Amino acid sequence: MTANLAALAYVSASVLFIMALRGLSSPETARMGNVYGIAGMVIAILTTLATPGVVSYAEILAALVIGGAIGTVIAQRIEMASMPQLVAAFHSLVGLAAVLVAAAAFYNPAAYGIADAAGALKFVSRIEMSLGTVIGAITFSGSIVAFAKLQGLVSGNPVVFPGQHLLNLFLGLVIVGMGVLFTMDAVPMWFWAMAVLAFLIGFLIIIPIGGADMPVVISMLNSYSGWAAAGIGFTLENTALIVTGALVGSSGAILSYIMCKAMNRSFFSVILGGFGGDAGPAAGPAAGEKPVKAGAAEDAAFIMRNAGKVIIVPGYGMAVAQAQHALRELGDLLKTEGVEVSYAVHPVAGRMPGHMNVLLAEASVPYDEVFELDAINSEFSTTDVAFVIGANDVTNPAARDDPGSPIYGMPILDVDKARTVLFVKRSLSPGYAGVDNALFYRDNTMMLFADAKKMCDDIVKALG
C-alpha cells in the first residue's frame, strides 16, 4: 500500500471514529455509533497490516484470534451490573499495550522507522515515547486498582497514610527527571526506571479514591488511556492512533469535567482526597435508629396506582439486583392504569458515566421517557410519587441543605419535593459517600426494605 493510500485510509478511519463518538452521545443513535466505530477500527487494522514493513502475519493473526475469542467470551458472559469493572479492566489493557509497544519500539527503532542516521532512537521520538510510556503505565496500574475496588476484591474505602501527597509529588518529580535523562541518553535503565515508577504512582493515586468518586475515576482513566495511545501514535508516526487517542483522551477529559461538576467537586479534589467507600451491610433498620415509615409492595402498588404522575429514579441498587426489566414492566403497568411515568437519571448515578442509561436502554425503556437531572428536576414538585430504586447519594437533601455535609453543593434529584417518596433499599446504610440520607426519615417517605428486583416483582404482582 502506498503512503498516500494509507494516509487516505487512516483519515477515513478517523472520520468514522468521530462519527462513532457523535453516535454514542445519545441512546437512540448509540447502536449506529458502535457500527461506525467497528468499521473505523477494521479499516485501521487492515491498513496497518497492508503496510510494507509488516511481515509477521502468522503472529498477528494468532493474536487477533486469541484476543477476539477472549473478548467474545467476556462480552457474552458479563452482566450489565459488572460493566464498570470491565471498562476499568479494558483501560488497563490499553495502558499496558502502550508500554509494551513503547518497549518494542525502544529496542528496535529501525523496524518502526524512528531511528536516526546512526540507528539510534530519534530525539523527538524519545520525548513522545516518554509521555506514552508514563501515561500508559499510570493507566495500567490505576485501572487495576479501580477494577479491584469495583469488583470487591479490595475495600472500596479510601486508603490514606501520612505524607501520601508529598510522596506522590516526589515520585512525580523523579519520573519527570527520569524522562529528561531518557531523552538525553536513551539507555534501558532510564526507560525501565521511568516505567516502574509510573506503575507505582498509578497505584498510589487511585488507592485514596473512594467509591463516591468512582464515576470520575472511570472517565479519568478513559482519558489517560487515550492520551497514552496518542503518545505512542506520535512515536510510531501512526495517524490513526494519534487521532483515535486524542479523541478518547479529550472526550474522557470532558466527561471527567462533567462528572466533577455533577458532584460539585474539582478534579484535583478527587485525585488528592477522594471520599466515600463501601456501603454498610445489607440489612433492615436496626433498633435504636431514627424512626422510619416502612411499607410493603402492596402499599407501594396502591399509592402508585392512584397517582397521576410517577417519576422513577434508578440507582446502583437497581443495577446490582438487575431489576431494570422488572422496573420497565412496572412502569408499563402503571401507564395502562393511566399514570404518567418518566425516569430521572443523575449524571453520576451508578459506578460509571451513563450506567443507568445503558441499563434502561437494555430493558427497552422508551428513550423519550428518560430525562437527565436538569431536564426533570423542576417536575418533582408537581409529582405525586417519586419511586427511588437503589439511588442514595444523588437524592440526599444534605447536598442541598446542610453546609457541613461532605457532599454539600452536589446537584441532586429533588425527589423529596414529591408528594410521596417510595424508597427501595435493603437497609438504612449510607451510600458510597458515607453520608446518612435524611430523606429516609421524612414524613413523606415510605421505605421499602427489600432487594430491588424482588420488590419490583412484588409490586408488579400487586398491580396485576
C-alpha positions as a printed NumPy array, in Angstrom:
array([[  0.   ,   0.   ,   0.   ],
       [  1.367,   3.427,  -0.981],
       [  1.857,   6.123,   1.623],
       [ -0.857,   8.326,   0.085],
       [ -3.39 ,   5.494,   0.046],
       [ -2.561,   4.577,   3.65 ],
       [ -2.985,   8.207,   4.703],
       [ -6.377,   8.344,   2.984],
       [ -7.479,   5.12 ,   4.698],
       [ -6.383,   6.413,   8.093],
       [ -8.271,   9.672,   7.536],
       [-11.382,   7.644,   6.63 ],
       [-10.991,   5.614,   9.826],
       [-10.587,   8.815,  11.842],
       [-13.789,  10.262,  10.374],
       [-15.633,   7.066,  11.32 ],
       [-14.271,   7.309,  14.883],
       [-15.584,  10.875,  15.142],
       [-18.972,   9.721,  13.851],
       [-18.883,   6.907,  16.412],
       [-18.409,   9.379,  19.258],
       [-21.208,  11.513,  17.887],
       [-23.496,   8.484,  17.717],
       [-22.645,   7.367,  21.234],
       [-23.812,  10.726,  22.596],
       [-27.431,   9.533,  22.508],
       [-29.078,   6.173,  23.3  ],
       [-31.109,   6.464,  20.106],
       [-28.009,   6.6  ,  17.905],
       [-25.614,   4.568,  20.071],
       [-26.083,   1.337,  18.115],
       [-25.147,   3.05 ,  14.846],
       [-22.28 ,   4.769,  16.645],
       [-20.882,   1.354,  17.534],
       [-21.156,   0.293,  13.905],
       [-19.15 ,   3.358,  12.821],
       [-16.52 ,   2.62 ,  15.443],
       [-16.199,  -1.021,  14.37 ],
       [-15.925,  -0.022,  10.703],
       [-13.241,   2.544,  11.514],
       [-11.242,   0.025,  13.524],
       [-11.457,  -2.586,  10.75 ],
       [-10.14 ,  -0.052,   8.226],
       [ -7.325,   0.997,  10.592],
       [ -6.265,  -2.608,  11.23 ],
       [ -6.352,  -3.623,   7.561],
       [ -4.413,  -0.512,   6.566],
       [ -1.746,  -1.249,   9.164],
       [ -1.488,  -4.865,   8.014],
       [ -1.05 ,  -3.689,   4.424],
       [  1.942,  -1.547,   5.383],
       [  5.07 ,  -2.882,   3.624],
       [  7.038,  -3.191,   6.859],
       [  4.558,  -5.652,   8.377],
       [  5.694,  -9.223,   7.739],
       [  4.723, -11.3  ,  10.801],
       [  1.21 , -12.132,   9.638],
       [  1.065, -15.507,  11.405],
       [  1.798, -13.983,  14.8  ],
       [ -0.633, -11.12 ,  14.193],
       [ -3.397, -13.496,  13.108],
       [ -2.821, -15.669,  16.179],
       [ -3.045, -12.611,  18.434],
       [ -6.252, -11.468,  16.719],
       [ -7.866, -14.895,  17.102],
       [ -6.868, -15.251,  20.761],
       [ -7.862, -11.694,  21.666],
       [-11.093, -11.901,  19.704],
       [-12.036, -15.186,  21.366],
       [-11.39 , -13.796,  24.84 ],
       [-13.368, -10.642,  24.049],
       [-16.29 , -12.644,  22.677],
       [-16.489, -14.855,  25.771],
       [-16.324, -11.847,  28.087],
       [-18.985,  -9.948,  26.122],
       [-21.362, -12.913,  26.27 ],
       [-20.888, -13.606,  29.976],
       [-20.523, -10.181,  31.543],
       [-23.545,  -8.795,  33.374],
       [-24.532,  -5.163,  32.952],
       [-24.014,  -4.559,  36.67 ],
       [-20.375,  -5.571,  36.195],
       [-19.771,  -3.221,  33.27 ],
       [-17.853,  -0.589,  35.316],
       [-15.149,  -3.045,  36.379],
       [-14.99 ,  -4.451,  32.833],
       [-14.363,  -0.952,  31.49 ],
       [-11.625,  -0.453,  34.105],
       [-10.033,  -3.753,  33.059],
       [-10.092,  -2.726,  29.399],
       [ -8.45 ,   0.577,  30.273],
       [ -5.653,  -1.329,  31.993],
       [ -5.022,  -3.329,  28.819],
       [ -4.785,  -0.145,  26.737],
       [ -2.219,   1.259,  29.164],
       [ -0.194,  -1.949,  29.215],
       [ -0.286,  -2.132,  25.414],
       [  1.137,   1.395,  25.233],
       [  4.047,   0.415,  27.493],
       [  4.761,  -2.805,  25.576],
       [  4.661,  -1.082,  22.183],
       [  6.963,   1.621,  23.512],
       [  9.377,  -1.046,  24.751],
       [  9.343,  -2.791,  21.375],
       [  9.992,   0.486,  19.559],
       [ 12.738,   1.37 ,  22.028],
       [ 14.674,  -1.84 ,  21.452],
       [ 14.232,  -1.818,  17.665],
       [ 13.603,   1.752,  16.451],
       [ 14.679,   0.953,  12.893],
       [ 11.777,  -1.503,  12.499],
       [  9.354,   1.342,  13.259],
       [ 11.121,   3.922,  11.12 ],
       [ 12.047,   6.118,  14.075],
       [ 15.831,   5.657,  14.032],
       [ 18.261,   8.406,  13.106],
       [ 21.172,   8.066,  10.709],
       [ 23.243,   6.348,  13.387],
       [ 20.499,   3.802,  14.077],
       [ 19.609,   5.293,  17.477],
       [ 16.145,   6.405,  18.588],
       [ 15.302,   9.891,  17.311],
       [ 15.371,  12.704,  19.853],
       [ 11.738,  13.716,  19.25 ],
       [ 10.646,  10.078,  19.489],
       [ 12.286,   9.835,  22.909],
       [ 10.082,  12.638,  24.199],
       [  6.943,  11.108,  22.706],
       [  7.89 ,   7.656,  23.981],
       [  8.47 ,   9.01 ,  27.492],
       [  4.987,  10.55 ,  27.607],
       [  3.27 ,   7.467,  26.162],
       [  5.112,   5.098,  28.491],
       [  4.443,   7.087,  31.663],
       [  0.768,   7.72 ,  30.914],
       [  0.293,   4.095,  29.823],
       [  1.907,   2.728,  32.983],
       [ -0.19 ,   5.005,  35.208],
       [ -3.319,   3.949,  33.317],
       [ -2.465,   0.26 ,  33.737],
       [ -1.818,   0.184,  37.481],
       [ -4.517,   2.753,  38.275],
       [ -7.096,   0.77 ,  36.311],
       [ -6.103,  -2.428,  38.098],
       [ -6.791,  -0.741,  41.447],
       [-10.12 ,   0.632,  40.17 ],
       [-11.072,  -2.842,  38.928],
       [-10.202,  -4.422,  42.295],
       [-12.277,  -1.82 ,  44.169],
       [-15.275,  -2.153,  41.855],
       [-15.116,  -5.939,  41.844],
       [-14.949,  -6.038,  45.651],
       [-11.532,  -7.735,  45.678],
       [-10.323,  -4.957,  47.979],
       [-12.166,  -2.438,  50.109],
       [-13.762,   0.463,  48.267],
       [-12.815,   2.792,  51.139],
       [-10.104,   5.418,  50.592],
       [ -6.634,   4.209,  51.62 ],
       [ -4.662,   7.104,  53.06 ],
       [ -1.442,   7.435,  55.045],
       [  0.67 ,  10.342,  56.37 ],
       [  2.778,  12.067,  53.755],
       [  0.877,  10.471,  50.887],
       [  0.631,  13.608,  48.765],
       [  4.275,  14.523,  49.368],
       [  5.302,  11.012,  48.297],
       [  3.222,  11.298,  45.122],
       [  4.747,  14.701,  44.385],
       [  8.258,  13.359,  44.948],
       [  7.653,  10.38 ,  42.677],
       [  6.14 ,  12.638,  40.028],
       [  9.226,  14.854,  40.039],
       [ 11.512,  11.818,  39.875],
       [  9.548,  10.486,  36.88 ],
       [  9.954,  13.837,  35.123],
       [ 13.677,  13.658,  35.865],
       [ 13.883,  10.124,  34.502],
       [ 12.097,  11.292,  31.363],
       [ 14.642,  14.081,  30.878],
       [ 17.536,  11.65 ,  31.389],
       [ 15.988,   9.201,  28.926],
       [ 15.547,  11.975,  26.387],
       [ 19.204,  12.955,  26.732],
       [ 20.559,   9.395,  26.806],
       [ 18.185,   6.616,  25.679],
       [ 19.51 ,   3.731,  27.723],
       [ 17.379,   0.841,  29.118],
       [ 17.986,   1.838,  32.755],
       [ 16.213,   5.181,  32.384],
       [ 13.375,   3.714,  30.312],
       [ 12.526,   0.949,  32.786],
       [ 13.069,   3.13 ,  35.868],
       [ 10.617,   5.624,  34.397],
       [  8.095,   2.87 ,  33.615],
       [  8.331,   1.184,  37.046],
       [  7.893,   4.46 ,  38.926],
       [  4.91 ,   5.318,  36.719],
       [  3.346,   1.933,  37.553],
       [  3.872,   2.743,  41.24 ],
       [  2.398,   6.238,  41.148],
       [ -0.624,   4.96 ,  39.212],
       [ -1.313,   2.635,  42.12 ],
       [ -0.771,   5.369,  44.707],
       [ -3.055,   7.983,  43.13 ],
       [ -6.041,   5.63 ,  42.879],
       [ -5.975,   3.863,  46.285],
       [ -7.057,   7.028,  48.187],
       [-10.11 ,   7.456,  45.965],
       [-13.314,   6.094,  47.491],
       [-16.443,   4.688,  45.939],
       [-18.268,   8.029,  45.802],
       [-15.701,   9.347,  43.313],
       [-15.551,   6.184,  41.213],
       [-17.555,   7.598,  38.251],
       [-14.91 ,  10.308,  37.896],
       [-12.116,   7.739,  38.157],
       [-13.606,   5.652,  35.345],
       [-13.845,   8.617,  32.963],
       [-10.432,   9.893,  34.069],
       [ -8.754,   6.553,  33.32 ],
       [-10.562,   6.513,  29.996],
       [ -8.923,   9.836,  29.207],
       [ -5.499,   8.578,  30.336],
       [ -5.757,   5.537,  28.066],
       [ -6.477,   7.813,  25.113],
       [ -3.507,  10.083,  25.764],
       [ -1.263,   7.033,  26.216],
       [ -2.359,   5.759,  22.802],
       [ -1.859,   9.198,  21.246],
       [  1.654,   9.443,  22.704],
       [  2.639,   6.095,  21.23 ],
       [  0.914,   7.099,  17.979],
       [  3.292,  10.052,  17.69 ],
       [  6.213,   7.742,  18.395],
       [  5.148,   5.328,  15.67 ],
       [  4.077,   8.169,  13.35 ],
       [  0.69 ,   6.47 ,  13.013],
       [ -2.062,   8.939,  12.111],
       [ -4.981,   6.701,  13.085],
       [ -3.514,   6.002,  16.523],
       [ -2.861,   9.7  ,  17.126],
       [ -6.389,  10.732,  16.145],
       [ -8.072,   7.877,  17.993],
       [ -6.044,   8.5  ,  21.138],
       [ -6.723,  12.228,  21.01 ],
       [-10.466,  11.622,  20.583],
       [-10.592,   9.215,  23.527],
       [ -8.34 ,  11.417,  25.65 ],
       [-10.238,  14.647,  25.019],
       [-13.692,  13.093,  25.327],
       [-12.665,  11.37 ,  28.559],
       [-11.321,  14.643,  29.932],
       [-14.551,  16.46 ,  29.043],
       [-16.584,  13.683,  30.644],
       [-14.428,  13.86 ,  33.785],
       [-15.156,  17.584,  33.974],
       [-18.883,  16.942,  33.578],
       [-18.776,  14.286,  36.309],
       [-16.882,  16.596,  38.666],
       [-19.367,  19.375,  38.017],
       [-22.257,  16.982,  38.7  ],
       [-20.671,  16.165,  42.065],
       [-19.599,  19.756,  42.84 ],
       [-16.008,  18.583,  43.165],
       [-12.862,  19.675,  41.395],
       [-10.69 ,  17.219,  39.526],
       [ -7.826,  17.871,  41.926],
       [-10.027,  17.284,  44.978],
       [-10.865,  13.857,  43.58 ],
       [ -7.206,  12.998,  42.987],
       [ -5.932,  14.485,  46.237],
       [ -8.674,  13.262,  48.554],
       [-11.402,  11.001,  47.273],
       [-14.223,  10.292,  49.683],
       [-16.736,   7.533,  50.272],
       [-16.262,   3.794,  50.304],
       [-18.006,   0.536,  50.967],
       [-21.687,   0.707,  51.79 ],
       [-22.872,  -0.796,  55.025],
       [-24.265,  -4.32 ,  55.415],
       [-27.476,  -5.192,  53.624],
       [-29.917,  -5.465,  56.463],
       [-33.138,  -3.893,  57.733],
       [-33.306,  -0.97 ,  60.158],
       [-31.642,  -1.714,  63.481],
       [-33.14 ,  -0.991,  66.879],
       [-32.414,   2.466,  68.205],
       [-32.167,   4.105,  64.797],
       [-34.339,   7.068,  63.831],
       [-37.961,   6.099,  63.218],
       [-38.873,   5.402,  59.624],
       [-42.11 ,   4.655,  57.866],
       [-41.749,   1.192,  56.332],
       [-44.164,  -0.291,  53.829],
       [-44.749,  -3.33 ,  51.669],
       [-45.165,  -3.941,  47.956],
       [-48.959,  -3.808,  48.279],
       [-48.746,  -0.341,  49.852],
       [-46.499,   0.91 ,  47.064],
       [-48.764,  -0.557,  44.38 ],
       [-51.843,   1.128,  45.884],
       [-50.123,   4.518,  46.132],
       [-48.723,   4.434,  42.584],
       [-51.945,   3.098,  41.024],
       [-53.812,   6.1  ,  42.433],
       [-51.159,   8.604,  41.392],
       [-51.418,  10.857,  38.385],
       [-47.689,  11.202,  37.866],
       [-44.778,   8.959,  38.898],
       [-41.074,   9.662,  38.41 ],
       [-38.786,   6.635,  38.723],
       [-35.219,   7.26 ,  39.928],
       [-32.852,   4.326,  39.279],
       [-29.538,   3.861,  41.078],
       [-26.759,   1.357,  41.621],
       [-29.003,  -0.812,  43.777],
       [-31.125,  -1.434,  40.7  ],
       [-28.017,  -2.386,  38.742],
       [-26.766,  -4.837,  41.358],
       [-30.168,  -6.513,  41.6  ],
       [-30.565,  -6.495,  37.782],
       [-34.029,  -5.053,  38.304],
       [-34.225,  -2.964,  35.121],
       [-36.521,  -5.38 ,  33.286],
       [-38.889,  -5.71 ,  36.252],
       [-38.816,  -1.929,  36.618],
       [-39.81 ,  -1.413,  32.989],
       [-42.683,  -3.897,  33.44 ],
       [-43.8  ,  -1.942,  36.498],
       [-43.729,   1.292,  34.501],
       [-45.7  ,  -0.282,  31.65 ],
       [-48.414,  -1.478,  34.057],
       [-48.706,   1.972,  35.597],
       [-49.132,   3.507,  32.136],
       [-52.002,   1.097,  31.411],
       [-53.621,   2.475,  34.593],
       [-53.417,   5.967,  33.131],
       [-50.419,   7.075,  35.218],
       [-47.845,   9.388,  33.637],
       [-44.448,   7.696,  34.039],
       [-40.966,   9.094,  33.466],
       [-37.425,   8.223,  34.553],
       [-34.922,  10.601,  36.147],
       [-31.206,   9.844,  35.764],
       [-28.471,  11.654,  37.673],
       [-25.152,  12.128,  35.784],
       [-23.212,  10.131,  38.408],
       [-25.842,   7.516,  39.273],
       [-24.209,   4.079,  39.304],
       [-20.497,   3.372,  39.136],
       [-19.64 ,   4.81 ,  35.727],
       [-20.924,   7.586,  33.462],
       [-24.084,   6.575,  31.605],
       [-24.511,   3.373,  33.639],
       [-28.215,   3.903,  34.3  ],
       [-28.952,   4.985,  30.734],
       [-27.419,   1.784,  29.396],
       [-29.375,  -0.397,  31.821],
       [-32.672,   1.303,  30.994],
       [-31.953,   1.009,  27.271],
       [-31.191,  -2.696,  27.744],
       [-34.646,  -3.091,  29.291],
       [-36.213,  -1.264,  26.296],
       [-37.399,   1.706,  28.331],
       [-38.515,   4.324,  25.755],
       [-35.84 ,   6.966,  25.264],
       [-38.377,   9.791,  25.402],
       [-39.298,   8.799,  28.949],
       [-35.736,   9.113,  30.298],
       [-34.608,  12.572,  31.439],
       [-31.379,  13.964,  32.849],
       [-31.283,  15.94 ,  36.101],
       [-31.515,  19.435,  34.586],
       [-34.472,  18.49 ,  32.402],
       [-36.64 ,  16.881,  35.087],
       [-35.694,  18.343,  38.461],
       [-38.391,  21.018,  38.333],
       [-41.028,  18.298,  37.818],
       [-40.716,  16.711,  41.262],
       [-42.683,  19.465,  42.995],
       [-45.726,  18.591,  40.855],
       [-45.23 ,  14.815,  41.071],
       [-47.43 ,  12.505,  43.143],
       [-44.824,   9.754,  43.632],
       [-41.048,   9.615,  43.329],
       [-40.084,   5.939,  43.157],
       [-36.402,   5.716,  44.125],
       [-34.865,   2.323,  43.451],
       [-31.369,   1.905,  44.821],
       [-30.202,   5.522,  44.432],
       [-28.83 ,   7.157,  47.571],
       [-26.258,   9.959,  47.465],
       [-27.824,  11.537,  44.357],
       [-31.12 ,  12.019,  46.259],
       [-29.684,  13.092,  49.631],
       [-31.137,  16.505,  50.687],
       [-27.973,  17.146,  52.733],
       [-26.216,  18.029,  49.488],
       [-28.636,  20.928,  49.121],
       [-29.489,  21.888,  52.711],
       [-26.529,  21.054,  55.   ],
       [-23.422,  23.259,  54.528],
       [-21.495,  20.95 ,  56.863],
       [-22.079,  17.841,  54.764],
       [-19.188,  16.403,  52.72 ],
       [-21.475,  16.326,  49.681],
       [-22.861,  19.842,  50.137],
       [-23.258,  21.651,  46.834],
       [-23.595,  18.497,  44.737],
       [-26.633,  18.842,  42.467],
       [-29.221,  16.23 ,  43.432],
       [-32.543,  14.975,  42.167],
       [-35.137,  16.825,  44.281],
       [-37.194,  13.703,  44.991],
       [-38.036,  14.965,  48.479],
       [-40.273,  17.612,  46.886],
       [-42.642,  14.96 ,  45.535],
       [-45.892,  14.372,  47.403],
       [-44.788,  10.836,  48.313],
       [-41.357,   9.198,  48.113],
       [-41.16 ,   5.419,  47.838],
       [-37.563,   4.419,  48.558],
       [-36.445,   0.876,  47.711],
       [-33.325,  -0.047,  49.663],
       [-32.082,  -3.09 ,  51.521],
       [-31.083,  -1.109,  54.604],
       [-30.661,   2.342,  56.107],
       [-26.915,   2.221,  55.483],
       [-25.366,   5.278,  53.795],
       [-24.321,   5.289,  50.154],
       [-20.8  ,   5.346,  48.785],
       [-20.217,   8.856,  50.098],
       [-20.706,   7.512,  53.621],
       [-23.298,  10.192,  54.424],
       [-26.58 ,   9.327,  56.137],
       [-29.604,  10.181,  53.976],
       [-32.108,  12.367,  55.836],
       [-34.681,  11.515,  53.172],
       [-35.208,   8.127,  54.831],
       [-36.772,   9.775,  57.872],
       [-39.026,  12.363,  56.221],
       [-42.78 ,  12.241,  56.789],
       [-43.493,  11.88 ,  53.07 ],
       [-41.081,   8.939,  52.646],
       [-42.026,   5.26 ,  52.788],
       [-39.091,   2.866,  52.933],
       [-39.451,  -0.425,  51.063],
       [-36.79 ,  -2.676,  52.568],
       [-36.007,  -5.413,  50.056],
       [-33.863,  -6.449,  47.131],
       [-34.716,  -4.115,  44.259],
       [-35.736,  -6.841,  41.812],
       [-37.857,  -8.706,  44.357],
       [-39.643,  -5.507,  45.361],
       [-40.369,  -4.594,  41.731],
       [-41.63 ,  -8.102,  41.037],
       [-43.885,  -7.957,  44.102],
       [-45.26 ,  -4.553,  43.118],
       [-45.954,  -5.844,  39.606],
       [-47.886,  -8.765,  41.084],
       [-49.857,  -6.402,  43.319],
       [-50.656,  -4.137,  40.367],
       [-51.795,  -7.125,  38.335]])
